[in-house]
Amino acid sequence: MFEIKHTLCPSCSVGCGINVILDNEEIVGTFPYKRHPVNAGKNCLNGRNSIDCYKNKFEAVDLNKAIADASNEIKSNNASDISVICSGNVCVEEVEAIKDFAEFNGFNLGFYADGLKNFDDVASYDDVAHAGKVFVIGDLLYENPLVGRRIVHAKQNDAKIYALSKNESAVTFNIADETSNSSVQEFIDNFMGEIDDSSVVVFNYVDEKDDLDKLESLNCKILPVFSKPNTKGALNIIDSKSNDELIEMFDNTKLLVVFNDDVVDEFDYDFTKISKIISLACCENDTTKISDIVIPIKSWLEQDGSFVNAMGETQSFSSVVESDNLSIAEIIEELNK
């Protein structure tokens, strides 16, 4: 029997809705959720392919043995030698559980946020669509197309578009009035005279930490767009570490516990230098391939939870399919015994 269930896209922080198609309780596809206020019936390629992780999930793993092995490994190490790392790939409830787990046991805790930070007051997607000027840092029409759609709407409303990208053939350049391949600092300085209270700056990267202070000081609304679905929600709970701080943490780690992330892909670091790695993941990635212990977890499709999108809105989602795996919070409960 075919069923359609609604959930959220986990591919970035925009917070689009997707419909999941089930055939006899098996996920077979997706299509856009037309009444969702964020994407209104549109999904990018990443959204349409977001179920791939579920379709490629771990099979036939002895969950009890994996948890027992992880527990023994944790107990055999000093707390100061153990580091825990996560990002916005985990939902609000999981972030809270991970933070409590690290603090209760005295482990080092690392959280990374694309080099960005939390801003209390951010623009909405409607602010972008109705801005008089939009300053775009990053190729958002290609990388975050459902925010890019609002930039197109602004253009249709006669806004002037200023675009910065490291990619000389950026898609966003196609609708921009002014384009640049400079640094973020130079881009802001060059157009400082154009930025006013009718402007919105939308960005998905910065070159350095000082860029964030520069952006925050502008006399206009800003909107950081993160690459992971719950980075903003996690930043409300955990302070992020810089890349240098995380590398230093790795250098002083004997046991690394990775929560639903692919740190091998994210960091230019030789993780084979770390004695032991425990990875909690819903499907195989470069980190699980080098991990000593892998514990399968529920994907977002298999549990209830919430993400906080780029605008700061908390969006709840519900399980669309049953799973024999445990959630991160349930596994942490077992590890704490």
mmCIF file of C-alpha atoms in Angstrom:
data_model
loop_
_atom_site.group_PDB
_atom_site.id
_atom_site.type_symbol
_atom_site.label_atom_id
_atom_site.label_comp_id
_atom_site.label_asym_id
_atom_site.label_seq_id
_atom_site.Cartn_x
_atom_site.Cartn_y
_atom_site.Cartn_z
ATOM 1 C CA MET A 1 0.000 0.000 0.000
ATOM 2 C CA PHE A 2 1.303 3.430 -0.939
ATOM 3 C CA GLU A 3 1.572 6.082 1.769
ATOM 4 C CA ILE A 4 2.847 9.648 1.768
ATOM 5 C CA LYS A 5 4.365 11.106 4.924
ATOM 6 C CA HIS A 6 5.740 14.572 5.505
ATOM 7 C CA THR A 7 9.164 15.345 6.965
ATOM 8 C CA LEU A 8 11.966 17.904 6.707
ATOM 9 C CA CYS A 9 14.923 17.922 4.360
ATOM 10 C CA PRO A 10 18.238 17.372 6.217
ATOM 11 C CA SER A 11 20.490 18.596 3.402
ATOM 12 C CA CYS A 12 21.116 22.146 4.690
ATOM 13 C CA SER A 13 19.695 24.700 7.117
ATOM 14 C CA VAL A 14 17.018 26.159 4.831
ATOM 15 C CA GLY A 15 14.347 23.900 6.344
ATOM 16 C CA CYS A 16 12.406 22.707 3.309
ATOM 17 C CA GLY A 17 9.601 20.196 3.591
ATOM 18 C CA ILE A 18 9.589 16.950 1.662
ATOM 19 C CA ASN A 19 7.053 14.202 1.226
ATOM 20 C CA VAL A 20 8.328 10.654 1.567
ATOM 21 C CA ILE A 21 6.689 7.930 -0.502
ATOM 22 C CA LEU A 22 6.306 4.517 1.136
ATOM 23 C CA ASP A 23 5.285 1.253 -0.495
ATOM 24 C CA ASN A 24 4.369 -1.427 2.040
ATOM 25 C CA GLU A 25 6.228 0.546 4.731
ATOM 26 C CA GLU A 26 9.409 0.782 2.639
ATOM 27 C CA ILE A 27 10.688 4.183 1.514
ATOM 28 C CA VAL A 28 10.788 4.313 -2.280
ATOM 29 C CA GLY A 29 11.011 8.007 -3.135
ATOM 30 C CA THR A 30 10.294 11.656 -2.366
ATOM 31 C CA PHE A 31 8.477 14.587 -3.860
ATOM 32 C CA PRO A 32 8.074 18.223 -2.721
ATOM 33 C CA TYR A 33 5.568 19.252 -0.093
ATOM 34 C CA LYS A 34 3.482 21.870 -1.886
ATOM 35 C CA ARG A 35 1.980 23.503 1.207
ATOM 36 C CA HIS A 36 5.242 23.863 3.095
ATOM 37 C CA PRO A 37 5.882 27.571 3.833
ATOM 38 C CA VAL A 38 9.620 27.408 3.133
ATOM 39 C CA ASN A 39 9.810 25.707 -0.249
ATOM 40 C CA ALA A 40 6.180 25.743 -1.461
ATOM 41 C CA GLY A 41 6.435 22.667 -3.646
ATOM 42 C CA LYS A 42 10.059 22.993 -4.725
ATOM 43 C CA ASN A 43 13.017 20.805 -3.726
ATOM 44 C CA CYS A 44 16.609 20.930 -4.901
ATOM 45 C CA LEU A 45 18.530 17.854 -6.016
ATOM 46 C CA ASN A 46 19.981 17.375 -2.524
ATOM 47 C CA GLY A 47 16.486 17.348 -1.083
ATOM 48 C CA ARG A 48 15.248 14.839 -3.612
ATOM 49 C CA ASN A 49 18.226 12.595 -2.862
ATOM 50 C CA SER A 50 18.082 13.029 0.916
ATOM 51 C CA ILE A 51 16.693 9.525 1.454
ATOM 52 C CA ASP A 52 19.852 7.928 0.027
ATOM 53 C CA CYS A 53 21.382 7.646 3.495
ATOM 54 C CA TYR A 54 18.365 5.660 4.673
ATOM 55 C CA LYS A 55 18.447 3.444 1.592
ATOM 56 C CA ASN A 56 22.160 2.760 2.216
ATOM 57 C CA LYS A 57 21.856 2.234 5.970
ATOM 58 C CA PHE A 58 23.854 -0.389 7.835
ATOM 59 C CA GLU A 59 22.391 -3.869 7.780
ATOM 60 C CA ALA A 60 22.948 -6.961 9.927
ATOM 61 C CA VAL A 61 25.031 -5.273 12.628
ATOM 62 C CA ASP A 62 25.064 -6.730 16.145
ATOM 63 C CA LEU A 63 23.882 -3.583 17.911
ATOM 64 C CA ASN A 64 24.253 -4.918 21.450
ATOM 65 C CA LYS A 65 27.841 -6.014 20.810
ATOM 66 C CA ALA A 66 28.737 -2.680 19.214
ATOM 67 C CA ILE A 67 27.372 -0.761 22.208
ATOM 68 C CA ALA A 68 29.112 -3.101 24.670
ATOM 69 C CA ASP A 69 32.429 -2.751 22.818
ATOM 70 C CA ALA A 70 32.073 1.032 22.794
ATOM 71 C CA SER A 71 31.242 1.106 26.494
ATOM 72 C CA ASN A 72 34.290 -1.009 27.344
ATOM 73 C CA GLU A 73 36.526 1.199 25.217
ATOM 74 C CA ILE A 74 35.244 4.349 26.908
ATOM 75 C CA LYS A 75 35.730 2.876 30.382
ATOM 76 C CA SER A 76 39.308 1.837 29.558
ATOM 77 C CA ASN A 77 40.373 5.422 28.751
ATOM 78 C CA ASN A 78 40.860 8.473 30.931
ATOM 79 C CA ALA A 79 38.089 11.021 30.473
ATOM 80 C CA SER A 80 40.617 13.706 29.532
ATOM 81 C CA ASP A 81 41.796 11.557 26.601
ATOM 82 C CA ILE A 82 38.286 11.153 25.170
ATOM 83 C CA SER A 83 36.778 13.669 22.757
ATOM 84 C CA VAL A 84 33.240 13.859 21.447
ATOM 85 C CA ILE A 85 32.438 15.657 18.194
ATOM 86 C CA CYS A 86 29.259 16.572 16.361
ATOM 87 C CA SER A 87 27.816 19.202 14.047
ATOM 88 C CA GLY A 88 24.432 20.427 12.872
ATOM 89 C CA ASN A 89 23.706 16.973 11.450
ATOM 90 C CA VAL A 90 22.131 16.032 14.774
ATOM 91 C CA CYS A 91 18.727 17.321 15.867
ATOM 92 C CA VAL A 92 18.073 19.566 18.862
ATOM 93 C CA GLU A 93 17.233 16.688 21.182
ATOM 94 C CA GLU A 94 20.382 14.792 20.173
ATOM 95 C CA VAL A 95 22.588 17.853 20.700
ATOM 96 C CA GLU A 96 21.262 18.185 24.233
ATOM 97 C CA ALA A 97 21.960 14.496 24.903
ATOM 98 C CA ILE A 98 25.492 14.728 23.462
ATOM 99 C CA LYS A 99 26.311 17.811 25.521
ATOM 100 C CA ASP A 100 25.034 16.163 28.709
ATOM 101 C CA PHE A 101 26.995 12.990 27.877
ATOM 102 C CA ALA A 102 30.257 14.886 27.453
ATOM 103 C CA GLU A 103 29.800 17.114 30.492
ATOM 104 C CA PHE A 104 28.605 14.312 32.793
ATOM 105 C CA ASN A 105 31.637 12.176 31.950
ATOM 106 C CA GLY A 106 34.192 14.983 31.697
ATOM 107 C CA PHE A 107 34.952 14.410 28.001
ATOM 108 C CA ASN A 108 36.222 17.058 25.605
ATOM 109 C CA LEU A 109 33.397 18.367 23.421
ATOM 110 C CA GLY A 110 33.879 19.666 19.898
ATOM 111 C CA PHE A 111 31.216 21.242 17.723
ATOM 112 C CA TYR A 112 31.825 22.801 14.318
ATOM 113 C CA ALA A 113 29.623 25.204 12.375
ATOM 114 C CA ASP A 114 31.091 25.821 8.896
ATOM 115 C CA GLY A 115 33.306 28.543 10.375
ATOM 116 C CA LEU A 116 30.159 30.592 11.030
ATOM 117 C CA LYS A 117 28.525 31.600 14.300
ATOM 118 C CA ASN A 118 25.131 32.202 15.837
ATOM 119 C CA PHE A 119 23.495 35.575 15.241
ATOM 120 C CA ASP A 120 20.567 36.444 17.487
ATOM 121 C CA ASP A 121 18.758 38.627 14.959
ATOM 122 C CA VAL A 122 18.693 37.339 11.384
ATOM 123 C CA ALA A 123 16.734 38.121 8.239
ATOM 124 C CA SER A 124 13.796 36.001 7.166
ATOM 125 C CA TYR A 125 13.415 34.536 3.700
ATOM 126 C CA ASP A 126 10.681 37.104 3.058
ATOM 127 C CA ASP A 127 13.139 39.846 4.035
ATOM 128 C CA VAL A 128 15.433 38.579 1.287
ATOM 129 C CA ALA A 129 12.647 38.483 -1.295
ATOM 130 C CA HIS A 130 11.550 42.051 -0.500
ATOM 131 C CA ALA A 131 14.961 43.656 -0.001
ATOM 132 C CA GLY A 132 15.986 46.670 -2.036
ATOM 133 C CA LYS A 133 19.512 45.278 -2.354
ATOM 134 C CA VAL A 134 20.801 41.762 -1.754
ATOM 135 C CA PHE A 135 24.468 41.078 -1.110
ATOM 136 C CA VAL A 136 25.195 37.395 -1.716
ATOM 137 C CA ILE A 137 28.349 35.739 -0.377
ATOM 138 C CA GLY A 138 28.613 32.238 -1.819
ATOM 139 C CA ASP A 139 26.887 30.661 -4.796
ATOM 140 C CA LEU A 140 23.530 30.362 -3.063
ATOM 141 C CA LEU A 141 21.518 29.873 -6.241
ATOM 142 C CA TYR A 142 23.467 26.658 -6.768
ATOM 143 C CA GLU A 143 24.299 25.554 -3.220
ATOM 144 C CA ASN A 144 21.118 26.644 -1.391
ATOM 145 C CA PRO A 145 18.621 27.082 -4.234
ATOM 146 C CA LEU A 146 15.515 27.508 -2.091
ATOM 147 C CA VAL A 147 17.103 30.593 -0.537
ATOM 148 C CA GLY A 148 18.406 31.404 -3.994
ATOM 149 C CA ARG A 149 14.770 31.414 -5.095
ATOM 150 C CA ARG A 150 14.152 34.341 -2.727
ATOM 151 C CA ILE A 151 17.107 36.168 -4.260
ATOM 152 C CA VAL A 152 15.523 35.658 -7.683
ATOM 153 C CA HIS A 153 12.249 37.031 -6.293
ATOM 154 C CA ALA A 154 14.127 40.088 -5.037
ATOM 155 C CA LYS A 155 15.588 40.561 -8.508
ATOM 156 C CA GLN A 156 12.097 40.318 -9.992
ATOM 157 C CA ASN A 157 11.045 43.000 -7.506
ATOM 158 C CA ASP A 158 13.758 45.294 -8.940
ATOM 159 C CA ALA A 159 16.327 44.728 -6.202
ATOM 160 C CA LYS A 160 19.975 45.175 -7.078
ATOM 161 C CA ILE A 161 22.038 42.009 -6.580
ATOM 162 C CA TYR A 162 25.703 42.049 -5.554
ATOM 163 C CA ALA A 163 27.365 38.622 -5.658
ATOM 164 C CA LEU A 164 30.650 37.270 -4.310
ATOM 165 C CA SER A 165 31.896 33.771 -5.059
ATOM 166 C CA LYS A 166 35.216 31.980 -5.287
ATOM 167 C CA ASN A 167 33.819 30.262 -8.374
ATOM 168 C CA GLU A 168 34.181 32.432 -11.466
ATOM 169 C CA SER A 169 31.267 30.611 -13.117
ATOM 170 C CA ALA A 170 28.930 30.857 -10.114
ATOM 171 C CA VAL A 171 25.257 30.438 -10.968
ATOM 172 C CA THR A 172 24.397 33.455 -8.811
ATOM 173 C CA PHE A 173 26.491 35.638 -11.116
ATOM 174 C CA ASN A 174 23.866 35.092 -13.827
ATOM 175 C CA ILE A 175 21.377 37.365 -12.056
ATOM 176 C CA ALA A 176 23.828 39.719 -10.328
ATOM 177 C CA ASP A 177 24.279 43.384 -11.190
ATOM 178 C CA GLU A 178 27.747 43.398 -9.624
ATOM 179 C CA THR A 179 30.043 40.380 -9.237
ATOM 180 C CA SER A 180 33.298 39.748 -7.413
ATOM 181 C CA ASN A 181 35.840 37.017 -6.707
ATOM 182 C CA SER A 182 37.562 39.010 -3.961
ATOM 183 C CA SER A 183 37.836 38.257 -0.260
ATOM 184 C CA VAL A 184 34.785 38.779 1.940
ATOM 185 C CA GLN A 185 36.436 41.787 3.605
ATOM 186 C CA GLU A 186 37.212 43.414 0.247
ATOM 187 C CA PHE A 187 33.703 42.716 -1.023
ATOM 188 C CA ILE A 188 32.115 44.420 1.981
ATOM 189 C CA ASP A 189 34.550 47.340 1.861
ATOM 190 C CA ASN A 190 34.024 47.857 -1.882
ATOM 191 C CA PHE A 191 30.253 48.106 -1.526
ATOM 192 C CA MET A 192 30.015 49.621 1.959
ATOM 193 C CA GLY A 193 28.564 52.789 0.490
ATOM 194 C CA GLU A 194 25.743 50.800 -1.112
ATOM 195 C CA ILE A 195 24.685 48.944 2.043
ATOM 196 C CA ASP A 196 21.720 50.534 3.816
ATOM 197 C CA ASP A 197 18.688 49.528 5.848
ATOM 198 C CA SER A 198 16.941 48.229 2.715
ATOM 199 C CA SER A 199 19.741 45.702 2.218
ATOM 200 C CA VAL A 200 20.080 42.059 3.221
ATOM 201 C CA VAL A 201 23.380 40.174 3.243
ATOM 202 C CA VAL A 202 22.986 36.416 2.674
ATOM 203 C CA PHE A 203 26.068 34.235 3.081
ATOM 204 C CA ASN A 204 27.110 30.606 3.428
ATOM 205 C CA TYR A 205 30.826 31.087 4.082
ATOM 206 C CA VAL A 206 33.408 33.541 5.369
ATOM 207 C CA ASP A 207 37.160 33.627 4.866
ATOM 208 C CA GLU A 208 38.095 34.287 8.476
ATOM 209 C CA LYS A 209 36.600 34.934 11.898
ATOM 210 C CA ASP A 210 36.946 38.727 11.573
ATOM 211 C CA ASP A 211 34.506 38.611 8.647
ATOM 212 C CA LEU A 212 31.740 37.629 11.064
ATOM 213 C CA ASP A 213 32.293 40.731 13.188
ATOM 214 C CA LYS A 214 32.328 42.858 10.047
ATOM 215 C CA LEU A 215 29.030 41.380 8.876
ATOM 216 C CA GLU A 216 27.431 41.804 12.291
ATOM 217 C CA SER A 217 28.391 45.487 12.369
ATOM 218 C CA LEU A 218 26.594 46.313 9.110
ATOM 219 C CA ASN A 219 23.547 48.567 9.113
ATOM 220 C CA CYS A 220 21.313 45.930 7.554
ATOM 221 C CA LYS A 221 19.824 42.506 8.113
ATOM 222 C CA ILE A 222 21.992 39.426 7.610
ATOM 223 C CA LEU A 223 21.206 35.763 7.016
ATOM 224 C CA PRO A 224 23.836 33.031 7.471
ATOM 225 C CA VAL A 225 22.894 29.804 5.685
ATOM 226 C CA PHE A 226 24.525 26.703 7.140
ATOM 227 C CA SER A 227 25.384 23.504 5.288
ATOM 228 C CA LYS A 228 23.722 21.273 7.896
ATOM 229 C CA PRO A 229 20.082 21.225 9.007
ATOM 230 C CA ASN A 230 20.432 22.031 12.696
ATOM 231 C CA THR A 231 23.583 24.127 13.005
ATOM 232 C CA LYS A 232 21.643 27.127 14.268
ATOM 233 C CA GLY A 233 19.752 24.968 16.749
ATOM 234 C CA ALA A 234 22.969 23.396 17.996
ATOM 235 C CA LEU A 235 24.626 26.800 18.354
ATOM 236 C CA ASN A 236 21.871 27.714 20.805
ATOM 237 C CA ILE A 237 23.128 24.835 22.974
ATOM 238 C CA ILE A 238 26.864 24.366 22.309
ATOM 239 C CA ASP A 239 29.579 26.881 21.481
ATOM 240 C CA SER A 240 31.389 26.055 18.263
ATOM 241 C CA LYS A 241 35.137 25.567 18.043
ATOM 242 C CA SER A 242 37.365 26.939 15.324
ATOM 243 C CA ASN A 243 39.161 24.624 12.950
ATOM 244 C CA ASP A 244 42.447 25.242 14.775
ATOM 245 C CA GLU A 245 40.837 24.464 18.138
ATOM 246 C CA LEU A 246 39.422 21.218 16.796
ATOM 247 C CA ILE A 247 42.757 20.161 15.301
ATOM 248 C CA GLU A 248 44.375 20.777 18.681
ATOM 249 C CA MET A 249 41.637 18.688 20.305
ATOM 250 C CA PHE A 250 42.270 15.845 17.848
ATOM 251 C CA ASP A 251 46.009 15.996 18.578
ATOM 252 C CA ASN A 252 45.304 15.422 22.272
ATOM 253 C CA THR A 253 42.698 12.695 21.785
ATOM 254 C CA LYS A 254 43.202 8.966 22.263
ATOM 255 C CA LEU A 255 39.543 8.002 21.800
ATOM 256 C CA LEU A 256 37.287 9.983 19.469
ATOM 257 C CA VAL A 257 33.511 9.504 19.538
ATOM 258 C CA VAL A 258 31.879 10.837 16.369
ATOM 259 C CA PHE A 259 28.147 11.511 16.380
ATOM 260 C CA ASN A 260 26.508 11.262 12.950
ATOM 261 C CA ASP A 261 29.293 13.014 11.087
ATOM 262 C CA ASP A 262 31.981 12.392 8.525
ATOM 263 C CA VAL A 263 34.945 14.170 10.086
ATOM 264 C CA VAL A 264 37.369 12.555 7.635
ATOM 265 C CA ASP A 265 35.602 14.401 4.837
ATOM 266 C CA GLU A 266 35.266 17.639 6.814
ATOM 267 C CA PHE A 267 38.805 18.128 8.122
ATOM 268 C CA ASP A 268 42.266 18.078 6.595
ATOM 269 C CA TYR A 269 43.629 15.841 9.332
ATOM 270 C CA ASP A 270 45.164 12.380 9.589
ATOM 271 C CA PHE A 271 42.630 10.648 11.831
ATOM 272 C CA THR A 272 44.664 7.445 11.780
ATOM 273 C CA LYS A 273 46.859 9.169 14.385
ATOM 274 C CA ILE A 274 44.028 8.761 16.905
ATOM 275 C CA SER A 275 44.264 5.425 18.712
ATOM 276 C CA LYS A 276 40.564 4.539 18.600
ATOM 277 C CA ILE A 277 37.500 5.957 16.852
ATOM 278 C CA ILE A 278 33.898 5.130 17.685
ATOM 279 C CA SER A 279 31.431 6.282 15.059
ATOM 280 C CA LEU A 280 27.666 6.518 15.504
ATOM 281 C CA ALA A 281 26.163 6.782 12.030
ATOM 282 C CA CYS A 282 23.141 5.744 10.016
ATOM 283 C CA CYS A 283 25.109 4.845 6.883
ATOM 284 C CA GLU A 284 28.665 4.263 5.745
ATOM 285 C CA ASN A 285 30.981 7.221 5.194
ATOM 286 C CA ASP A 286 34.723 7.861 5.121
ATOM 287 C CA THR A 287 34.833 8.080 8.920
ATOM 288 C CA THR A 288 33.019 4.804 9.540
ATOM 289 C CA LYS A 289 35.459 3.121 7.155
ATOM 290 C CA ILE A 290 38.386 3.890 9.468
ATOM 291 C CA SER A 291 36.489 3.554 12.754
ATOM 292 C CA ASP A 292 37.279 0.774 15.200
ATOM 293 C CA ILE A 293 33.665 0.528 16.353
ATOM 294 C CA VAL A 294 30.574 1.543 14.387
ATOM 295 C CA ILE A 295 27.188 1.833 16.074
ATOM 296 C CA PRO A 296 24.229 2.127 13.684
ATOM 297 C CA ILE A 297 21.750 4.851 14.645
ATOM 298 C CA LYS A 298 18.306 5.931 13.574
ATOM 299 C CA SER A 299 18.225 8.418 10.730
ATOM 300 C CA TRP A 300 15.958 11.455 10.959
ATOM 301 C CA LEU A 301 13.393 9.436 9.008
ATOM 302 C CA GLU A 302 13.162 6.924 11.851
ATOM 303 C CA GLN A 303 12.645 9.203 14.842
ATOM 304 C CA ASP A 304 10.871 12.276 16.158
ATOM 305 C CA GLY A 305 12.854 15.458 16.674
ATOM 306 C CA SER A 306 13.383 19.054 15.637
ATOM 307 C CA PHE A 307 15.731 21.233 13.614
ATOM 308 C CA VAL A 308 16.159 25.001 13.835
ATOM 309 C CA ASN A 309 16.375 26.480 10.353
ATOM 310 C CA ALA A 310 18.522 29.384 9.168
ATOM 311 C CA MET A 311 15.816 31.906 10.120
ATOM 312 C CA GLY A 312 15.743 30.577 13.682
ATOM 313 C CA GLU A 313 12.423 28.768 13.380
ATOM 314 C CA THR A 314 12.111 25.470 15.246
ATOM 315 C CA GLN A 315 10.666 22.830 12.930
ATOM 316 C CA SER A 316 9.490 19.496 14.296
ATOM 317 C CA PHE A 317 9.511 16.243 12.366
ATOM 318 C CA SER A 318 8.073 12.810 13.062
ATOM 319 C CA SER A 319 9.207 9.305 12.245
ATOM 320 C CA VAL A 320 8.003 8.109 8.862
ATOM 321 C CA VAL A 321 9.232 4.518 9.161
ATOM 322 C CA GLU A 322 10.011 2.049 11.947
ATOM 323 C CA SER A 323 13.570 1.013 12.825
ATOM 324 C CA ASP A 324 15.304 -1.600 14.954
ATOM 325 C CA ASN A 325 18.184 0.804 15.580
ATOM 326 C CA LEU A 326 18.401 3.124 18.560
ATOM 327 C CA SER A 327 18.543 6.899 18.528
ATOM 328 C CA ILE A 328 21.663 8.744 19.668
ATOM 329 C CA ALA A 329 19.940 9.614 22.945
ATOM 330 C CA GLU A 330 19.039 5.957 23.541
ATOM 331 C CA ILE A 331 22.601 4.823 22.811
ATOM 332 C CA ILE A 332 24.021 7.458 25.151
ATOM 333 C CA GLU A 333 21.712 6.150 27.863
ATOM 334 C CA GLU A 334 23.204 2.683 27.338
ATOM 335 C CA LEU A 335 26.779 4.007 27.328
ATOM 336 C CA ASN A 336 26.200 5.853 30.600
ATOM 337 C CA LYS A 337 25.242 2.652 32.441
#
